[in-house]
Amino acid sequence: MGVVMDVQGVDLKEREQMFAGVMNAAAWGVLGIFILVGAMALFLL
């Protein structure tokens, strides 16, 4: 599943759900990085 897609044939609802999924994954990724950095900082202090 690439970022560049043929917009025709993909209805708006599907695009919205995909976008929400990508944003959700990105948010969890950032959260995970913050937790990892925080844990490392606590460990090193």
PDB file of N, CA and C in Angstrom:
ATOM      1  N   MET A   1       0.850  -1.193   0.000  1.00  0.00           N
ATOM      2  CA  MET A   1       0.000   0.000   0.000  1.00  0.00           C
ATOM      3  C   MET A   1       0.883   1.240   0.000  1.00  0.00           C
ATOM      4  N   GLY A   2       0.980   1.886  -1.133  1.00  0.00           N
ATOM      5  CA  GLY A   2       1.845   3.052  -1.237  1.00  0.00           C
ATOM      6  C   GLY A   2       1.137   4.321  -0.804  1.00  0.00           C
ATOM      7  N   VAL A   3       1.906   5.363  -0.633  1.00  0.00           N
ATOM      8  CA  VAL A   3       1.333   6.653  -0.249  1.00  0.00           C
ATOM      9  C   VAL A   3       0.607   7.259  -1.441  1.00  0.00           C
ATOM     10  N   VAL A   4       1.213   7.134  -2.625  1.00  0.00           N
ATOM     11  CA  VAL A   4       0.593   7.667  -3.836  1.00  0.00           C
ATOM     12  C   VAL A   4      -0.373   6.624  -4.374  1.00  0.00           C
ATOM     13  N   MET A   5      -1.652   6.997  -4.463  1.00  0.00           N
ATOM     14  CA  MET A   5      -2.670   6.052  -4.914  1.00  0.00           C
ATOM     15  C   MET A   5      -3.535   6.686  -5.982  1.00  0.00           C
ATOM     16  N   ASP A   6      -4.220   5.847  -6.741  1.00  0.00           N
ATOM     17  CA  ASP A   6      -5.208   6.337  -7.686  1.00  0.00           C
ATOM     18  C   ASP A   6      -6.442   6.714  -6.880  1.00  0.00           C
ATOM     19  N   VAL A   7      -6.751   8.007  -6.859  1.00  0.00           N
ATOM     20  CA  VAL A   7      -7.851   8.485  -6.018  1.00  0.00           C
ATOM     21  C   VAL A   7      -9.185   7.964  -6.540  1.00  0.00           C
ATOM     22  N   GLN A   8      -9.308   7.865  -7.863  1.00  0.00           N
ATOM     23  CA  GLN A   8     -10.545   7.335  -8.433  1.00  0.00           C
ATOM     24  C   GLN A   8     -10.669   5.868  -8.055  1.00  0.00           C
ATOM     25  N   GLY A   9     -11.881   5.429  -7.716  1.00  0.00           N
ATOM     26  CA  GLY A   9     -12.078   4.036  -7.355  1.00  0.00           C
ATOM     27  C   GLY A   9     -11.962   3.811  -5.860  1.00  0.00           C
ATOM     28  N   VAL A  10     -11.364   4.769  -5.164  1.00  0.00           N
ATOM     29  CA  VAL A  10     -11.311   4.684  -3.702  1.00  0.00           C
ATOM     30  C   VAL A  10     -12.258   5.746  -3.170  1.00  0.00           C
ATOM     31  N   ASP A  11     -13.349   5.304  -2.548  1.00  0.00           N
ATOM     32  CA  ASP A  11     -14.329   6.292  -2.098  1.00  0.00           C
ATOM     33  C   ASP A  11     -13.825   7.026  -0.862  1.00  0.00           C
ATOM     34  N   LEU A  12     -14.499   8.128  -0.556  1.00  0.00           N
ATOM     35  CA  LEU A  12     -14.045   9.044   0.487  1.00  0.00           C
ATOM     36  C   LEU A  12     -13.979   8.354   1.845  1.00  0.00           C
ATOM     37  N   LYS A  13     -14.957   7.485   2.116  1.00  0.00           N
ATOM     38  CA  LYS A  13     -15.014   6.818   3.419  1.00  0.00           C
ATOM     39  C   LYS A  13     -13.760   5.974   3.640  1.00  0.00           C
ATOM     40  N   GLU A  14     -13.373   5.226   2.616  1.00  0.00           N
ATOM     41  CA  GLU A  14     -12.171   4.385   2.727  1.00  0.00           C
ATOM     42  C   GLU A  14     -10.935   5.245   2.949  1.00  0.00           C
ATOM     43  N   ARG A  15     -10.837   6.343   2.205  1.00  0.00           N
ATOM     44  CA  ARG A  15      -9.682   7.236   2.348  1.00  0.00           C
ATOM     45  C   ARG A  15      -9.640   7.793   3.771  1.00  0.00           C
ATOM     46  N   GLU A  16     -10.809   8.178   4.296  1.00  0.00           N
ATOM     47  CA  GLU A  16     -10.871   8.722   5.654  1.00  0.00           C
ATOM     48  C   GLU A  16     -10.403   7.697   6.672  1.00  0.00           C
ATOM     49  N   GLN A  17     -10.864   6.458   6.520  1.00  0.00           N
ATOM     50  CA  GLN A  17     -10.485   5.398   7.457  1.00  0.00           C
ATOM     51  C   GLN A  17      -8.988   5.127   7.378  1.00  0.00           C
ATOM     52  N   MET A  18      -8.452   5.105   6.155  1.00  0.00           N
ATOM     53  CA  MET A  18      -7.016   4.872   5.973  1.00  0.00           C
ATOM     54  C   MET A  18      -6.221   5.998   6.636  1.00  0.00           C
ATOM     55  N   PHE A  19      -6.671   7.245   6.404  1.00  0.00           N
ATOM     56  CA  PHE A  19      -5.989   8.411   6.965  1.00  0.00           C
ATOM     57  C   PHE A  19      -6.011   8.345   8.489  1.00  0.00           C
ATOM     58  N   ALA A  20      -7.180   7.977   9.048  1.00  0.00           N
ATOM     59  CA  ALA A  20      -7.307   7.860  10.499  1.00  0.00           C
ATOM     60  C   ALA A  20      -6.362   6.781  11.022  1.00  0.00           C
ATOM     61  N   GLY A  21      -6.264   5.672  10.293  1.00  0.00           N
ATOM     62  CA  GLY A  21      -5.373   4.585  10.696  1.00  0.00           C
ATOM     63  C   GLY A  21      -3.918   5.023  10.688  1.00  0.00           C
ATOM     64  N   VAL A  22      -3.540   5.764   9.643  1.00  0.00           N
ATOM     65  CA  VAL A  22      -2.157   6.249   9.534  1.00  0.00           C
ATOM     66  C   VAL A  22      -1.852   7.229  10.664  1.00  0.00           C
ATOM     67  N   MET A  23      -2.792   8.138  10.928  1.00  0.00           N
ATOM     68  CA  MET A  23      -2.583   9.118  11.991  1.00  0.00           C
ATOM     69  C   MET A  23      -2.484   8.425  13.351  1.00  0.00           C
ATOM     70  N   ASN A  24      -3.324   7.405  13.548  1.00  0.00           N
ATOM     71  CA  ASN A  24      -3.319   6.649  14.803  1.00  0.00           C
ATOM     72  C   ASN A  24      -1.967   5.963  14.987  1.00  0.00           C
ATOM     73  N   ALA A  25      -1.474   5.337  13.923  1.00  0.00           N
ATOM     74  CA  ALA A  25      -0.186   4.646  13.978  1.00  0.00           C
ATOM     75  C   ALA A  25       0.937   5.645  14.257  1.00  0.00           C
ATOM     76  N   ALA A  26       0.864   6.813  13.615  1.00  0.00           N
ATOM     77  CA  ALA A  26       1.891   7.835  13.811  1.00  0.00           C
ATOM     78  C   ALA A  26       1.878   8.333  15.258  1.00  0.00           C
ATOM     79  N   ALA A  27       0.675   8.538  15.801  1.00  0.00           N
ATOM     80  CA  ALA A  27       0.549   9.018  17.180  1.00  0.00           C
ATOM     81  C   ALA A  27       1.142   8.003  18.153  1.00  0.00           C
ATOM     82  N   TRP A  28       0.817   6.714  17.943  1.00  0.00           N
ATOM     83  CA  TRP A  28       1.351   5.664  18.821  1.00  0.00           C
ATOM     84  C   TRP A  28       2.865   5.565  18.670  1.00  0.00           C
ATOM     85  N   GLY A  29       3.376   5.769  17.444  1.00  0.00           N
ATOM     86  CA  GLY A  29       4.817   5.714  17.204  1.00  0.00           C
ATOM     87  C   GLY A  29       5.538   6.811  17.970  1.00  0.00           C
ATOM     88  N   VAL A  30       4.979   8.030  17.901  1.00  0.00           N
ATOM     89  CA  VAL A  30       5.572   9.165  18.616  1.00  0.00           C
ATOM     90  C   VAL A  30       5.514   8.920  20.122  1.00  0.00           C
ATOM     91  N   LEU A  31       4.362   8.414  20.584  1.00  0.00           N
ATOM     92  CA  LEU A  31       4.198   8.121  22.007  1.00  0.00           C
ATOM     93  C   LEU A  31       5.225   7.085  22.459  1.00  0.00           C
ATOM     94  N   GLY A  32       5.416   6.058  21.636  1.00  0.00           N
ATOM     95  CA  GLY A  32       6.378   5.012  21.953  1.00  0.00           C
ATOM     96  C   GLY A  32       7.793   5.560  22.044  1.00  0.00           C
ATOM     97  N   ILE A  33       8.138   6.466  21.123  1.00  0.00           N
ATOM     98  CA  ILE A  33       9.473   7.068  21.129  1.00  0.00           C
ATOM     99  C   ILE A  33       9.665   7.885  22.408  1.00  0.00           C
ATOM    100  N   PHE A  34       8.628   8.664  22.769  1.00  0.00           N
ATOM    101  CA  PHE A  34       8.719   9.469  23.991  1.00  0.00           C
ATOM    102  C   PHE A  34       8.912   8.586  25.216  1.00  0.00           C
ATOM    103  N   ILE A  35       8.152   7.490  25.281  1.00  0.00           N
ATOM    104  CA  ILE A  35       8.263   6.559  26.415  1.00  0.00           C
ATOM    105  C   ILE A  35       9.668   5.957  26.458  1.00  0.00           C
ATOM    106  N   LEU A  36      10.176   5.580  25.278  1.00  0.00           N
ATOM    107  CA  LEU A  36      11.501   4.980  25.190  1.00  0.00           C
ATOM    108  C   LEU A  36      12.567   5.970  25.661  1.00  0.00           C
ATOM    109  N   VAL A  37      12.485   7.213  25.172  1.00  0.00           N
ATOM    110  CA  VAL A  37      13.451   8.246  25.559  1.00  0.00           C
ATOM    111  C   VAL A  37      13.351   8.536  27.056  1.00  0.00           C
ATOM    112  N   GLY A  38      12.109   8.598  27.557  1.00  0.00           N
ATOM    113  CA  GLY A  38      11.910   8.853  28.984  1.00  0.00           C
ATOM    114  C   GLY A  38      12.504   7.746  29.834  1.00  0.00           C
ATOM    115  N   ALA A  39      12.297   6.500  29.430  1.00  0.00           N
ATOM    116  CA  ALA A  39      12.828   5.357  30.170  1.00  0.00           C
ATOM    117  C   ALA A  39      14.354   5.375  30.158  1.00  0.00           C
ATOM    118  N   MET A  40      14.933   5.704  28.998  1.00  0.00           N
ATOM    119  CA  MET A  40      16.396   5.768  28.894  1.00  0.00           C
ATOM    120  C   MET A  40      16.942   6.876  29.785  1.00  0.00           C
ATOM    121  N   ALA A  41      16.254   8.026  29.797  1.00  0.00           N
ATOM    122  CA  ALA A  41      16.695   9.157  30.622  1.00  0.00           C
ATOM    123  C   ALA A  41      16.656   8.770  32.100  1.00  0.00           C
ATOM    124  N   LEU A  42      15.572   8.113  32.515  1.00  0.00           N
ATOM    125  CA  LEU A  42      15.459   7.683  33.914  1.00  0.00           C
ATOM    126  C   LEU A  42      16.554   6.677  34.253  1.00  0.00           C
ATOM    127  N   PHE A  43      16.840   5.792  33.296  1.00  0.00           N
ATOM    128  CA  PHE A  43      17.839   4.751  33.519  1.00  0.00           C
ATOM    129  C   PHE A  43      19.233   5.359  33.653  1.00  0.00           C
ATOM    130  N   LEU A  44      19.504   6.402  32.865  1.00  0.00           N
ATOM    131  CA  LEU A  44      20.839   7.008  32.858  1.00  0.00           C
ATOM    132  C   LEU A  44      21.042   7.961  34.026  1.00  0.00           C
ATOM    133  N   LEU A  45      19.958   8.492  34.577  1.00  0.00           N
ATOM    134  CA  LEU A  45      20.109   9.452  35.672  1.00  0.00           C
ATOM    135  C   LEU A  45      20.524   8.772  36.974  1.00  0.00           C
TER     136      LEU A  45
END
